[in-house]
Coordinates of C-alpha atoms in Angstrom, one line a residue:
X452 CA 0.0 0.0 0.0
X453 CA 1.2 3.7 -0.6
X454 CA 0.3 6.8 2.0
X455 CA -0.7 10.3 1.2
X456 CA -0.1 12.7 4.1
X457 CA -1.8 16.3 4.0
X458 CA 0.0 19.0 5.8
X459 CA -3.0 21.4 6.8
X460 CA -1.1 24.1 9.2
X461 CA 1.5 24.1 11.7
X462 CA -0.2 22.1 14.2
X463 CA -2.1 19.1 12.0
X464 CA -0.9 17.0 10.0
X465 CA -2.0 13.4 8.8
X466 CA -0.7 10.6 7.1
X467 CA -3.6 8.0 5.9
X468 CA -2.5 4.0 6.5
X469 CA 0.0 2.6 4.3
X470 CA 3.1 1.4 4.1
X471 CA 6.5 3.2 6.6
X472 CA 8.4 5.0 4.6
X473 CA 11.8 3.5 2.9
X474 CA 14.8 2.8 5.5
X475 CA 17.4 5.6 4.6
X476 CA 16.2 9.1 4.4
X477 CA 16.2 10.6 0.8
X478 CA 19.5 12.4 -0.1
X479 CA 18.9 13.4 -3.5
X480 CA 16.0 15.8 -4.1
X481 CA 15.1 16.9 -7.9
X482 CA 12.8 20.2 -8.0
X483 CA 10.3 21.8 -10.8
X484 CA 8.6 24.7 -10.2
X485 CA 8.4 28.4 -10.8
X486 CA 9.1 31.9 -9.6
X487 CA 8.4 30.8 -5.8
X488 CA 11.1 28.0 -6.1
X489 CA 13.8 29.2 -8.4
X490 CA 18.0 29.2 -7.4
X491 CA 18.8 30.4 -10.8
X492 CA 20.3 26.2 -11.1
X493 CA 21.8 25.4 -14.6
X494 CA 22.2 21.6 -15.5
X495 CA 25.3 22.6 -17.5
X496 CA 27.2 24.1 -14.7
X497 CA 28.7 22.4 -11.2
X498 CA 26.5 19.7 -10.2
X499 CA 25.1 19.7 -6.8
X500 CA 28.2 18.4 -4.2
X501 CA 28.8 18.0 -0.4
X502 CA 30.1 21.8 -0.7
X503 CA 27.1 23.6 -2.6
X504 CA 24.2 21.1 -2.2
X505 CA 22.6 23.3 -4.8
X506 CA 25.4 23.5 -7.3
X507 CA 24.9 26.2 -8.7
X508 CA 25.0 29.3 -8.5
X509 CA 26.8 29.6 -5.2
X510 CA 24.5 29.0 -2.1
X511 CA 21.6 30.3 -1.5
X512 CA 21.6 30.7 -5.1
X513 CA 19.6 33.8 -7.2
X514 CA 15.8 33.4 -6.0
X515 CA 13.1 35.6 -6.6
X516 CA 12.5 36.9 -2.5
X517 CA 15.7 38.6 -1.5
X518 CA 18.0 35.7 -0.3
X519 CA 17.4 31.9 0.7
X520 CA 13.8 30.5 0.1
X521 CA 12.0 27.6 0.8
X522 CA 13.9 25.6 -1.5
X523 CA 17.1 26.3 0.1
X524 CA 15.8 26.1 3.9
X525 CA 14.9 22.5 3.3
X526 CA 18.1 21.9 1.5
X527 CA 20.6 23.1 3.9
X528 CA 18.9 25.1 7.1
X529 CA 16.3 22.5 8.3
X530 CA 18.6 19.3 7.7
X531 CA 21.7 17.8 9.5
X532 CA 22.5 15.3 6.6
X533 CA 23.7 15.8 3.2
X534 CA 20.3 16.5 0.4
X535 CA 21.8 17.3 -3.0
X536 CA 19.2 19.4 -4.5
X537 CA 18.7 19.5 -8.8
X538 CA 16.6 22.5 -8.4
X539 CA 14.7 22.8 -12.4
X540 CA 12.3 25.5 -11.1
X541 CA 12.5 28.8 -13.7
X542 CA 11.3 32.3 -13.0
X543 CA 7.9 32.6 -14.3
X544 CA 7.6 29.0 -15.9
X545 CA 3.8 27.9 -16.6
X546 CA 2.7 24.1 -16.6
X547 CA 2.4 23.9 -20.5
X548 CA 3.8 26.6 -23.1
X549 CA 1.0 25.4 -25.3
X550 CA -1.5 26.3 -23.1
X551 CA -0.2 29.4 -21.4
X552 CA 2.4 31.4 -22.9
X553 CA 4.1 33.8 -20.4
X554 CA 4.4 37.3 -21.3
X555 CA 8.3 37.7 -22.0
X556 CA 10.5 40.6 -21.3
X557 CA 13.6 41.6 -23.5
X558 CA 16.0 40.2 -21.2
X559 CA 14.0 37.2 -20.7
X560 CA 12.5 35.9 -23.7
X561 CA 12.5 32.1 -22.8
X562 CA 10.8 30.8 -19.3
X563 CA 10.6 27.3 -19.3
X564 CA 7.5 25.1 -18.8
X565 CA 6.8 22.1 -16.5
X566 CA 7.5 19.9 -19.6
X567 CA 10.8 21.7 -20.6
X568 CA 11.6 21.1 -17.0
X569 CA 10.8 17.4 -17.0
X570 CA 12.4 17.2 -20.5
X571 CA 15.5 18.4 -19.1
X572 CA 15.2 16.4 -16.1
X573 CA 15.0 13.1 -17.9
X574 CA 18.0 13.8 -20.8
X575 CA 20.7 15.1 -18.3
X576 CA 19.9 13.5 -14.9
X577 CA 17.0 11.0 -15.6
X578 CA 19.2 7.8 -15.5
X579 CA 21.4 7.6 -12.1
X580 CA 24.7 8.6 -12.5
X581 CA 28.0 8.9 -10.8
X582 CA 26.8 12.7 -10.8
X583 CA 23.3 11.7 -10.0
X584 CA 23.0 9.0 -7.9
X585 CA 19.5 9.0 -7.4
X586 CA 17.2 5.5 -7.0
X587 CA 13.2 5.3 -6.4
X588 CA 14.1 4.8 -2.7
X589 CA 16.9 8.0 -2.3
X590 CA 15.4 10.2 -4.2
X591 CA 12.5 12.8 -3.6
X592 CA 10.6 14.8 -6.5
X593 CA 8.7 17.9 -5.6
X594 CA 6.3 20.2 -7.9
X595 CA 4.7 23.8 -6.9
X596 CA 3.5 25.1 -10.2
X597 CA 0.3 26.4 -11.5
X598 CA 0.3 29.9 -10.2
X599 CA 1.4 31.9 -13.3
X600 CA -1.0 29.7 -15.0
X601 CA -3.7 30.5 -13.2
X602 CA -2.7 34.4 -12.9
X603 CA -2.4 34.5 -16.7
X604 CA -5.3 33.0 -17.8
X605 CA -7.2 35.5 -15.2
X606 CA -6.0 38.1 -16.9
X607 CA -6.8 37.2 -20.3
X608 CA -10.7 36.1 -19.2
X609 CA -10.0 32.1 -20.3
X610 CA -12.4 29.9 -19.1
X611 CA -11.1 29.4 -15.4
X612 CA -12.8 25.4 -15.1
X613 CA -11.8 24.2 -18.9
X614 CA -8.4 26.0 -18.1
X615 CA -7.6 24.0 -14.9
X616 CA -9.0 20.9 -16.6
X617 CA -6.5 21.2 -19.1
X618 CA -3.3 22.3 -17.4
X619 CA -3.6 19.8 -14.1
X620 CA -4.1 17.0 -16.9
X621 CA -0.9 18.4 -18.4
X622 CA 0.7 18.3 -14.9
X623 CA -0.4 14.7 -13.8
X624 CA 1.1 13.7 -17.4
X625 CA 4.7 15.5 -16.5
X626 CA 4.5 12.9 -12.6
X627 CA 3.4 9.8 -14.7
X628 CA 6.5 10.2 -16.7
X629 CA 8.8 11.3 -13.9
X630 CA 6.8 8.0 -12.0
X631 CA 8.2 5.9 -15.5
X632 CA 11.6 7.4 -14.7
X633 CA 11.6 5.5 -11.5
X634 CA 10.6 8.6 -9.0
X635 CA 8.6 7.0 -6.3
X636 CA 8.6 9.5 -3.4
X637 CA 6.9 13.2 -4.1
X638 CA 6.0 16.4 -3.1
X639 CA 3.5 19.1 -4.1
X640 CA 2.4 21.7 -3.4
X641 CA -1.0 23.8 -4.2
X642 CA -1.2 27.6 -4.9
X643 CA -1.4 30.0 -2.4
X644 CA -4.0 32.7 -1.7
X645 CA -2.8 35.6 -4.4
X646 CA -6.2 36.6 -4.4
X647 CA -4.7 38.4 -1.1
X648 CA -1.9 39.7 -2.9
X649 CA -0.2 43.4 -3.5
X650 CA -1.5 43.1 -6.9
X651 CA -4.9 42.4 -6.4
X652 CA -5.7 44.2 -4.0
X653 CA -6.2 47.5 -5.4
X654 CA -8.7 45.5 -7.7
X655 CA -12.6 45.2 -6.8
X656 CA -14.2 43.2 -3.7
X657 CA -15.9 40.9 -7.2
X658 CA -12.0 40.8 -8.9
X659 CA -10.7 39.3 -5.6
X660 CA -13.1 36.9 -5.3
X661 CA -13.2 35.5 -8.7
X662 CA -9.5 35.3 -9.0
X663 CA -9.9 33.3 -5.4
X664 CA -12.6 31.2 -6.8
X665 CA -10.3 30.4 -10.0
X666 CA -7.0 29.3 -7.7
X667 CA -9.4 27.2 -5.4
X668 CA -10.7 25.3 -8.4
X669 CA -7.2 24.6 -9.4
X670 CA -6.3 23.5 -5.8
X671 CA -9.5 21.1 -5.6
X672 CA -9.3 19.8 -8.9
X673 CA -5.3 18.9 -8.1
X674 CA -5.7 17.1 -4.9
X675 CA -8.4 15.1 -6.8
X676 CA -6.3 14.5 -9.6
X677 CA -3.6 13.8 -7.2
X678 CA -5.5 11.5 -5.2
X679 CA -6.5 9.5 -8.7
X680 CA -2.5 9.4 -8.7
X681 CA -1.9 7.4 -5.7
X682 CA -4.7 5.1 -5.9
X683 CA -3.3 3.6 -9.5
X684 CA 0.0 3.3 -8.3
X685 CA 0.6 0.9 -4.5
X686 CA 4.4 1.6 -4.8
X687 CA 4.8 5.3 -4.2
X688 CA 4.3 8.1 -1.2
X689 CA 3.0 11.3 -1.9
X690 CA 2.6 14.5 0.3
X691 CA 0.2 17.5 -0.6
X692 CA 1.8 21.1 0.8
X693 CA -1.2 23.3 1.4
X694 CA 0.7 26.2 0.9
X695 CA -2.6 28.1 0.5
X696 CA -4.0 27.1 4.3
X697 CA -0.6 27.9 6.2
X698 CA -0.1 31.4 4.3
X699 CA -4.1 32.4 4.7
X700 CA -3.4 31.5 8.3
X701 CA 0.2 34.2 8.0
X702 CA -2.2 37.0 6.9
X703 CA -5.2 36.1 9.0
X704 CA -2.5 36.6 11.9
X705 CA 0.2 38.7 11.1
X706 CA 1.2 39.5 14.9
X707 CA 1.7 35.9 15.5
X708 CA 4.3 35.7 12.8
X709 CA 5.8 39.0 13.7
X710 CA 4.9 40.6 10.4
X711 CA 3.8 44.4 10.0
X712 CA 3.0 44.2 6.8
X713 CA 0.6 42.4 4.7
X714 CA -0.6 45.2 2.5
X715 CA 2.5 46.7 0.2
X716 CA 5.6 44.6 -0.7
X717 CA 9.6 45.0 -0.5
X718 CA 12.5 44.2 1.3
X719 CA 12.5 44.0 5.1
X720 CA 11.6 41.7 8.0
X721 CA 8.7 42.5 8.7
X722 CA 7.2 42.5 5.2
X723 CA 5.6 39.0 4.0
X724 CA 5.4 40.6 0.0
X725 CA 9.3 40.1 -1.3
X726 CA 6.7 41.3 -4.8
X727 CA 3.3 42.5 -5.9
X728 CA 2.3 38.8 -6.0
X729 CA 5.2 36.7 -4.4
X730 CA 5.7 36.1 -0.5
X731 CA 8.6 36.7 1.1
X732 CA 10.9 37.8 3.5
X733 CA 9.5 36.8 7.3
X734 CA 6.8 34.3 5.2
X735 CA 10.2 31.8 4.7
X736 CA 11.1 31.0 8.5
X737 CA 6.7 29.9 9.3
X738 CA 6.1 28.6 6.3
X739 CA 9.9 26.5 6.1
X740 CA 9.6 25.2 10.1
X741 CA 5.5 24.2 9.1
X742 CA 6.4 22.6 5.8
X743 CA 10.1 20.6 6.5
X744 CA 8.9 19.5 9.9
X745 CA 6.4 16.6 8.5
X746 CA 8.9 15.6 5.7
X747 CA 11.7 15.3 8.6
X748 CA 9.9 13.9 11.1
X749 CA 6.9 12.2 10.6
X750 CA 5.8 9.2 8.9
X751 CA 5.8 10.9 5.6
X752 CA 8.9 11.7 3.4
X753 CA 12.0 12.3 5.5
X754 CA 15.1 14.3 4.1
X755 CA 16.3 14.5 8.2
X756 CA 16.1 11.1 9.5
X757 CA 17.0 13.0 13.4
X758 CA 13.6 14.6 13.6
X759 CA 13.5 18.2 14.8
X760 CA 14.1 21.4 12.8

């Protein structure tokens, strides 16, 4: 039998019956995501190593809030053994290029999609390696896309229920073939609430809650699909991240979290915006201790086989 655990916030968690998870904790972790997970990591430069578990570039990498983010917390921060991270995760990269093209600036006029990630996952590092030496039972695969998607097609007044449809069947096709590959552990992770975000909330009471209503028909549609996922396949683990529970509890209770500001975005401490529609800054250290804890010490995925954070 397989288990599914569902993180809901940073005091529940539950892991349904199935089997313990493998003996060894994983050590090699591969990545795909977007703006929210990116280090800037190039498959053609130094591969990750005891040194720089991300490779490259140099620890914490280039990210998209102003210094580490989750990606490197649960790398290197939140773990006392050695988790060689193959971070794919590009700035701005949708789940299909076909179905969502994102708008391009001069000096970035390719952003990769969830299949150009898993593309380039399975012709560099998709057979272990002496550079990779990643098997079903050392090995952990993680996805958080879907929010560009979803902001995009928004914006461009697509329908929102054909839309998700289309790009979570798209996504479930990209973890069948990284399942083929061999990956037997994973990770992912819904979108959050950027209905509450910077950049939409100068926009009307009706705006805010449609844009909600489109990233919580994603989100349900997902955990179905995700669901469907484990049930055809008795060999693997999977954990669902709500990212969108634990950061609606952040801005429900900002005190709590010692954050000032939920409102405008920038630099600082005490800002959770690091954008107009990317968390941040303080948002890293709640949402890092909620999220690693279960995949460290509980009878889901482990990276830390010690427990603790």
């Amino acid at each position: 039998m397989s288990a599914v655990c569902v993180y809901q916030n940073p005091w529940f968690s539950q892991c349904l019956s199935g089997t313990p998870p493998p003996a060894g904790p994983p050590n090699i972790w591969f990545n795909f995501g977007d703006s929210l997970s990116t280090t800037g990591f190039n498959i053609t430069g130094p591969l990750p190593n005891t040194l720089n578990p991300l490779g490259n570039p140099p620890f914490p990498g280039v990210t998209e809030v102003g210094g580490e983010n989750w990606v490197g917390f649960a790398t290197a921060s939140f773990n006392n053994t050695v988790v060689l991270t193959y971070n794919f995760a590009n700035s701005n990269a949708t789940i299909a290029r076909a179905t969502l093209t994102p708008t391009s600036s001069s000096a970035q006029p390719y952003v990769t999609s969830l299949v150009d990630q898993v593309d380039l996952f399975l012709s560099s590092v998709g057979n272990a390696s002496e550079s990779a030496p990643w098997t079903s039972a050392n090995a952990l695969f993680s996805i958080w896309m879907g929010s560009q998607d979803i902001s995009l097609g928004f914006n461009t007044q697509q329908d929102q229920s054909s839309s998700s449809d289309t790009l979570i069947a798209t996504y479930c096709t990209q973890v069948e073939r990284l399942y083929n590959s061999g990956a037997r552990n994973f990770l992912f992770a819904n979108i959050p609430p950027l209905d509450r975000s910077p950049a939409m909330l100068n926009q009307s009471s009706t705006t805010q809650s449609l844009f909600k209503s489109s990233i919580d028909t994603f989100n349900l549609n997902l955990q179905a699909r995700l669901a469907s996922f484990q049930s055809a396949h008795n060999d693997i683990q999977t954990f669902l991240w709500d990212t969108n529970a634990q950061i609606a509890n952040i801005l429900d209770n900002p005190l709590y979290f010692e954050i000032q500001d939920i409102t405008s975005y920038g630099p600082g401490d005490y800002t959770f915006w690091a954008t107009e529609d990317l968390p941040g800054g303080k948002y890293i250290q709640p949402i890092n201790h909620a999220h690693c804890k279960p995949i460290v010490s509980s009878q889901c995925l482990r990276i830390n086989s010690s427990g603790g954070t």
